[in-house]
XYZ file of N, CA and C in Angstrom:
507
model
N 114.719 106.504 98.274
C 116.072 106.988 98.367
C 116.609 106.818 99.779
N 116.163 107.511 100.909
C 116.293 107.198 101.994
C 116.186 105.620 102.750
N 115.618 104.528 102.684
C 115.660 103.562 102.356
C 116.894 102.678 101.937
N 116.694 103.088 100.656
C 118.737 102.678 99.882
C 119.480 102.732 100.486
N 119.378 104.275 101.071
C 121.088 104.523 101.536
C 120.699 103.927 102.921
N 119.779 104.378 104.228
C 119.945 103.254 105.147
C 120.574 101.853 104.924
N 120.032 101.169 104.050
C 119.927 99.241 103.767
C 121.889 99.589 103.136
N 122.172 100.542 102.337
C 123.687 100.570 101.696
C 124.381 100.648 102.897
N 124.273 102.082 103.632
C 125.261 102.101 104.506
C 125.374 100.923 105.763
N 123.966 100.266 106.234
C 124.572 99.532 106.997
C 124.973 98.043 106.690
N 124.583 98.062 105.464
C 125.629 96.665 104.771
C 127.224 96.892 104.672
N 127.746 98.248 104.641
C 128.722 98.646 103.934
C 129.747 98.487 105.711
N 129.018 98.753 106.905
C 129.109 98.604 108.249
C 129.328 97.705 108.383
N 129.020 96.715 107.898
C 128.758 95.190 107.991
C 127.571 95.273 109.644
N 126.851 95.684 109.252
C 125.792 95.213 110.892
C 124.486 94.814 109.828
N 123.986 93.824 111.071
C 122.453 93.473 110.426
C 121.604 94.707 111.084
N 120.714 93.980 110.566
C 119.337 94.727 110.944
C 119.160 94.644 112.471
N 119.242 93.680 112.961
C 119.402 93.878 114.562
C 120.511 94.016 115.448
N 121.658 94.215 114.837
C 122.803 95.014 115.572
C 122.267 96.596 115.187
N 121.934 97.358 114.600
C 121.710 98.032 114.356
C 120.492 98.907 115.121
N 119.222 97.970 114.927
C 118.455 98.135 115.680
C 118.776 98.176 117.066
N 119.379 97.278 117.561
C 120.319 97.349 119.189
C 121.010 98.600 119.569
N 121.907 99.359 118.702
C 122.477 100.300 118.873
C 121.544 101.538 118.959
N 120.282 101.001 118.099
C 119.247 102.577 118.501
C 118.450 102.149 119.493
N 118.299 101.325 120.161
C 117.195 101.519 120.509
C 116.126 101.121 120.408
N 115.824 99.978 119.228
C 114.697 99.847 118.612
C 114.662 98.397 118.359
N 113.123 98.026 117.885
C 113.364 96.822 117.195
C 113.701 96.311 115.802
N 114.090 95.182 115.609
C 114.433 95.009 114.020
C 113.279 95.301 113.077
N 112.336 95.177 113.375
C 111.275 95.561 112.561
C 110.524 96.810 112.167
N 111.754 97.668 112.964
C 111.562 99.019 112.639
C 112.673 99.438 111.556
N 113.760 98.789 112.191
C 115.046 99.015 111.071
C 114.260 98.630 109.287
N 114.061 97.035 109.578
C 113.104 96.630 108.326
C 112.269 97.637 107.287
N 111.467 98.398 108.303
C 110.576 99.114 108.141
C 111.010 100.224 107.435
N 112.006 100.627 107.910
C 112.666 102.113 107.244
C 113.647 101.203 106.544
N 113.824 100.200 105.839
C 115.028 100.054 105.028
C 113.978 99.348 103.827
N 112.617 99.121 103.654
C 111.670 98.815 102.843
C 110.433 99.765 102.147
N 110.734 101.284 103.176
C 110.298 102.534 102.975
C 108.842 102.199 103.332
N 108.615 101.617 104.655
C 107.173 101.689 104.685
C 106.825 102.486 106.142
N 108.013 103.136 106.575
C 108.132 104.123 107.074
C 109.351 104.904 107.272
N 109.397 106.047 108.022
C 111.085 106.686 107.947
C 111.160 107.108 109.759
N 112.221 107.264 109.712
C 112.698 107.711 111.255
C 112.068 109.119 110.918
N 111.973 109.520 112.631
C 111.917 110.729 113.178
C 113.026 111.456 112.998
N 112.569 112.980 113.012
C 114.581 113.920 112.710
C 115.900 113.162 114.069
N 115.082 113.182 115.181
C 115.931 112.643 116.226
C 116.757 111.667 116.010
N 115.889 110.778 115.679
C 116.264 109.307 115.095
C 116.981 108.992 113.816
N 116.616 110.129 112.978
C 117.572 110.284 111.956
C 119.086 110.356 112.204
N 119.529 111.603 113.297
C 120.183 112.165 113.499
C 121.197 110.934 114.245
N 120.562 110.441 115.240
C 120.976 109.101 115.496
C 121.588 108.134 114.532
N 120.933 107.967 113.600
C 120.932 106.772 112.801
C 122.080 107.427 111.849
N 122.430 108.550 111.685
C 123.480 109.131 110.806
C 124.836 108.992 111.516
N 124.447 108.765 112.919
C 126.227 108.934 113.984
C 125.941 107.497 114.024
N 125.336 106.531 113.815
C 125.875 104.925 114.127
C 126.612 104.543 112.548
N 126.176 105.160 111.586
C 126.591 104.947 110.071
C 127.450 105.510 109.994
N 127.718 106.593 110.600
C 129.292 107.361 110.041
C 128.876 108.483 109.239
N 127.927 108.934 108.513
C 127.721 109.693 107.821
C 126.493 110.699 108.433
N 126.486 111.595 107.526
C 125.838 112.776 107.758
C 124.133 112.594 107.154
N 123.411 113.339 107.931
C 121.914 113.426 107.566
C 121.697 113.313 106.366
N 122.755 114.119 105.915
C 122.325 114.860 104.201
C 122.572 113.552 103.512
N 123.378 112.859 103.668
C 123.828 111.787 102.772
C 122.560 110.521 103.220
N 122.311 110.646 104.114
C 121.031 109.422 104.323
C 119.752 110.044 103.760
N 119.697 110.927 103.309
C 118.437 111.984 102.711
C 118.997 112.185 100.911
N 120.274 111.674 100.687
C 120.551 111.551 99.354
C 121.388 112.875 98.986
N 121.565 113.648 99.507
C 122.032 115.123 99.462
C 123.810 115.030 99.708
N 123.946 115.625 99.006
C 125.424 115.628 99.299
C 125.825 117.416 99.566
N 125.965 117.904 100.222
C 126.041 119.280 100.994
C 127.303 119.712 101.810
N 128.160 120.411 101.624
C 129.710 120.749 102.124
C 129.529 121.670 102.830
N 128.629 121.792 103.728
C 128.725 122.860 104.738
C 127.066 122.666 105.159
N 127.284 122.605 106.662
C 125.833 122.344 107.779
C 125.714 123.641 107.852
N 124.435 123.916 108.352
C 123.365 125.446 108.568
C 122.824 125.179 109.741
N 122.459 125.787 110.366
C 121.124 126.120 111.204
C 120.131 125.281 111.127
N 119.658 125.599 109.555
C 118.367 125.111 109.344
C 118.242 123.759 108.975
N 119.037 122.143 109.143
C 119.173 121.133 108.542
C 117.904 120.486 109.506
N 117.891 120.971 110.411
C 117.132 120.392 111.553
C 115.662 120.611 110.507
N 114.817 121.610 110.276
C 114.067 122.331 109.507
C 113.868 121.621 107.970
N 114.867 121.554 107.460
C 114.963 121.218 106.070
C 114.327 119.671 105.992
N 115.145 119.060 107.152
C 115.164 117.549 107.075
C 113.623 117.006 107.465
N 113.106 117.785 108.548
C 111.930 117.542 109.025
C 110.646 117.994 107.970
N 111.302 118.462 106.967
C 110.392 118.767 106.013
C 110.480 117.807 104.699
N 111.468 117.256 105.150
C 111.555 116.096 104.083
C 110.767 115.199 104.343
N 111.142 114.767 105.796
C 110.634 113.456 106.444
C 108.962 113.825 106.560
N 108.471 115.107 106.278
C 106.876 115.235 106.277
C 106.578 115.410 104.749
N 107.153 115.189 103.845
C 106.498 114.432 102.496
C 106.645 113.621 102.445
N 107.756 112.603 102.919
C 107.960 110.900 103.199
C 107.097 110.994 103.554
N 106.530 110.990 104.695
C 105.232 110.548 105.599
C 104.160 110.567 104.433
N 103.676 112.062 104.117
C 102.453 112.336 102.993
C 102.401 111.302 102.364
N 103.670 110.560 101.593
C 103.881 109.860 100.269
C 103.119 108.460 101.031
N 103.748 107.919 102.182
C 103.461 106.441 102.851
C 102.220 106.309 103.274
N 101.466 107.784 103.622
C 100.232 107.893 104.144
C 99.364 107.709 103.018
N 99.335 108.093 101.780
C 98.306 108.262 100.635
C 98.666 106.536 100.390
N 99.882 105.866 100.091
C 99.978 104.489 99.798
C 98.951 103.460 100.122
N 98.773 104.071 102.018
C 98.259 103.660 102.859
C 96.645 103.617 103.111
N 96.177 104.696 102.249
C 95.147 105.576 101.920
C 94.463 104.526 100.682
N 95.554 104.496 99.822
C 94.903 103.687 98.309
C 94.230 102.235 98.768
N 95.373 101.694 99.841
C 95.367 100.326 99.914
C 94.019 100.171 100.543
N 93.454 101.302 101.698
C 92.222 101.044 102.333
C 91.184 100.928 101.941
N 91.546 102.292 100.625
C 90.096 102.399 99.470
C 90.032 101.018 98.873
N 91.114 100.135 98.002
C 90.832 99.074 97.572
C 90.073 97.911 98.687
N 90.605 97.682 99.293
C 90.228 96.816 100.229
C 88.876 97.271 100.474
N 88.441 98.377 101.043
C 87.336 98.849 101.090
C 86.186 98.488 99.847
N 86.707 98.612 98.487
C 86.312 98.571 97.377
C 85.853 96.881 96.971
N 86.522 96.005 97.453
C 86.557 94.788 97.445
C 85.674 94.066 98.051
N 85.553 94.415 99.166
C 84.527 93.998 100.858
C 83.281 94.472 99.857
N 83.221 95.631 99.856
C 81.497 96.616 99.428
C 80.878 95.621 97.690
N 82.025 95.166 96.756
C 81.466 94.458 95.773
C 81.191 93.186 96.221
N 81.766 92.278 97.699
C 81.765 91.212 97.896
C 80.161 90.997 98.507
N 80.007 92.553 99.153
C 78.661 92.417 99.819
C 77.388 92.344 98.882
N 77.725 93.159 97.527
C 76.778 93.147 96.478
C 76.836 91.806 96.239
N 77.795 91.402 95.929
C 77.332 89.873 95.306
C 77.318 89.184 95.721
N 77.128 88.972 97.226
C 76.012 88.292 97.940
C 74.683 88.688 98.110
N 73.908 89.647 98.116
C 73.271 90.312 97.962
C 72.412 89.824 96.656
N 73.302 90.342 95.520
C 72.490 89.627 94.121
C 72.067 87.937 94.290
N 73.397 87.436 94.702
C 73.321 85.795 94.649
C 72.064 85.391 95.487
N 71.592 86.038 96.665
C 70.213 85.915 97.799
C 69.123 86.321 96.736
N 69.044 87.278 96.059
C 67.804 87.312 95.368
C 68.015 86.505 94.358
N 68.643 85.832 93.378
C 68.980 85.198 92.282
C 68.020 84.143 93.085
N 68.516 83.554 94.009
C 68.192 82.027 94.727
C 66.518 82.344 94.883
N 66.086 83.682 96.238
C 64.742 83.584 96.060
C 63.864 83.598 94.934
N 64.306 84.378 94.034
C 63.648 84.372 92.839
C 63.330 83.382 92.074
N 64.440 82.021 92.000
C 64.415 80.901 91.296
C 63.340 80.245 92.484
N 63.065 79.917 93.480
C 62.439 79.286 94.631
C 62.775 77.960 94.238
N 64.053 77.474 94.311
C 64.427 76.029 94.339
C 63.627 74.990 93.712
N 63.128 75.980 92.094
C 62.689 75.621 91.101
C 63.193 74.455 90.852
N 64.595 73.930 90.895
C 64.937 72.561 90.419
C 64.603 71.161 91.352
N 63.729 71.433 92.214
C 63.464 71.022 93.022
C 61.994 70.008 92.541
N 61.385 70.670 91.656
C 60.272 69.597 91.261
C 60.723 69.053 89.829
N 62.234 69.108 88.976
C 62.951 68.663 87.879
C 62.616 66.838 88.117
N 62.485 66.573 86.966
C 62.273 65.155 86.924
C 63.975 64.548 86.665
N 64.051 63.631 87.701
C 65.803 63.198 88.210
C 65.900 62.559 87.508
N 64.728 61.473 86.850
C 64.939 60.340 85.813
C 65.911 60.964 84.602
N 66.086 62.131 84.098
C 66.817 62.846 83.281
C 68.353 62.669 83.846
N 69.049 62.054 83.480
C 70.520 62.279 84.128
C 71.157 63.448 83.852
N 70.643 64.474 83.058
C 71.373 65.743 82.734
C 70.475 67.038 83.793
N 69.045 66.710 83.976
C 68.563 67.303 85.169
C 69.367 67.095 86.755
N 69.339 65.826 86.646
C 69.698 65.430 87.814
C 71.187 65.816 88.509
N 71.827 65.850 87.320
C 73.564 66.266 87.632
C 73.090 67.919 87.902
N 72.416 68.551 86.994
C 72.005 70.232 87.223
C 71.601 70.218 88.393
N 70.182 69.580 88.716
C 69.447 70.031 90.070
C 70.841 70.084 91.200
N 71.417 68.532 91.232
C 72.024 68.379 92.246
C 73.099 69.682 92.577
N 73.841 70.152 91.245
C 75.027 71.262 91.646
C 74.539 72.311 91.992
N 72.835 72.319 91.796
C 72.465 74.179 92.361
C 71.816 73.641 93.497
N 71.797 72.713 94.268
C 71.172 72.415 95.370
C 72.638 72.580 96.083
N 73.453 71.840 95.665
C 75.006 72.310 96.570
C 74.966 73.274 97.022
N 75.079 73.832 95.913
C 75.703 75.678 96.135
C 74.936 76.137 96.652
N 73.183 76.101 96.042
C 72.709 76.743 97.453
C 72.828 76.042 98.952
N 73.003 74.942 99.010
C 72.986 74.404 100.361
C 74.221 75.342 101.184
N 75.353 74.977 100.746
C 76.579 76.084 100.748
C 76.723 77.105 101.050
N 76.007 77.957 99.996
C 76.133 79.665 99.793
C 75.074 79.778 101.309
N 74.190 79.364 101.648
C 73.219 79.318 102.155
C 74.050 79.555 103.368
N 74.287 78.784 103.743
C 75.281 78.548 105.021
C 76.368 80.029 105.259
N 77.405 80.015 104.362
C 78.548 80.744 104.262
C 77.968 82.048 104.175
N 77.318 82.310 103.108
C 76.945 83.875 102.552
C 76.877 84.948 103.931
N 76.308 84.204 104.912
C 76.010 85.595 106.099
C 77.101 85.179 106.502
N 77.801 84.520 107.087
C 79.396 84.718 107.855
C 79.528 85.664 107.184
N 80.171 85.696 105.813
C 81.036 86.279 104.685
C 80.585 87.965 104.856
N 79.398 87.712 104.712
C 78.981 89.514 104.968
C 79.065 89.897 105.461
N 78.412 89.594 106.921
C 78.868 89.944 108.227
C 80.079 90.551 108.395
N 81.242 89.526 107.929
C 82.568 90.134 107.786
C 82.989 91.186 107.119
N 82.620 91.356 106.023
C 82.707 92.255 104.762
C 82.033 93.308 105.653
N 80.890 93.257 106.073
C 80.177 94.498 106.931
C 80.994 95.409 107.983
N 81.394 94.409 108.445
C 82.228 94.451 109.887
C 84.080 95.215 109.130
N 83.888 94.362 108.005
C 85.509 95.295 107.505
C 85.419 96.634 106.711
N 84.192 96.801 106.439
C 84.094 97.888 105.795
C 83.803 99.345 106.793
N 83.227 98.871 107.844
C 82.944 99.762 108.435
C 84.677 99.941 109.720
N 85.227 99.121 109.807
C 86.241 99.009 110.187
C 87.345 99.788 109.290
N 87.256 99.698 108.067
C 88.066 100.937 107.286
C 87.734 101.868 107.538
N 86.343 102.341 107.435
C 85.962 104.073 107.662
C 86.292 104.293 109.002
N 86.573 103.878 109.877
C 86.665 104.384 111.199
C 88.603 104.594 111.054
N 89.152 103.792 110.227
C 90.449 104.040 110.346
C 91.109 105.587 109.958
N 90.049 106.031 109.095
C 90.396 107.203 108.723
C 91.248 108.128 109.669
């Protein structure tokens, strides 16, 4: 909601995203940012961003309200701290997946290393005179030649990103 009406009212201004941004203060990629809801201004900045638009807090918060209080300062900052909650858990899901992704990538490298020792490059004493051996041996000699190679970069990384999420906490 907040979002909308930012991206409405300053189309309706006719300013871009970086006249806009210019007038606060900021960069365009913050304007972006709060007009794609992947974050929101501060009350300050709100308050700001309501006197370059012409309109009132309440109306950039979706509220339509005929008389200011005391407490808008209060109200608003309590808005803008469930915005936050809402962008933070988003933010939260996306880590667990990613997290979730890396940790199965590491298993199945993991499986694929014992799969290989276990076989011990069994196709390796296959009689080649077979042209249907020979096309087999050759594609699991690839891949292991391959996987062989790649598999520890890959983990390493996966290691290195997984433990790089938990610290983001």
């Amino acid at each position: 909601m907040l979002n909308e009406n930012i991206k409405r009212l300053r189309k309706s201004k006719g300013l871009s995203q970086e006249e806009l941004a210019i007038k606060l203060n900021v960069v365009r990629q913050t304007v972006s940012k709060w007009e794609n809801g992947l974050s929101v201004p501060d009350s300050s900045m709100l308050i700001s961003l309501a006197d370059e638009l012409d309109t009132s807090v309440s109306t950039l918060l979706g509220e339509t309200v005929s008389e200011s209080t005391s407490d808008d300062l209060k109200i608003i900052s309590e808005k803008l701290e469930v915005i936050n909650l809402q962008l933070a858990k988003k933010s939260m899901v996306k880590v667990k997946t990613v997290r979730g992704v890396l940790i199965a990538l590491c298993t199945l490298i993991v499986m694929i290393f014992i799969a290989l020792v276990v076989m011990q490059s069994s196709y390796l004493g296959w009689n080649y005179n077979d042209p249907e051996l020979a096309v087999a041996g050759t594609i699991l000699h690839g891949f292991e030649f391959v996987f062989v190679r790649l598999a520890p970069i890959m983990f390493l990384v996966s290691v290195v990103g997984i433990i790089f999420t938990y610290k983001k906490r």
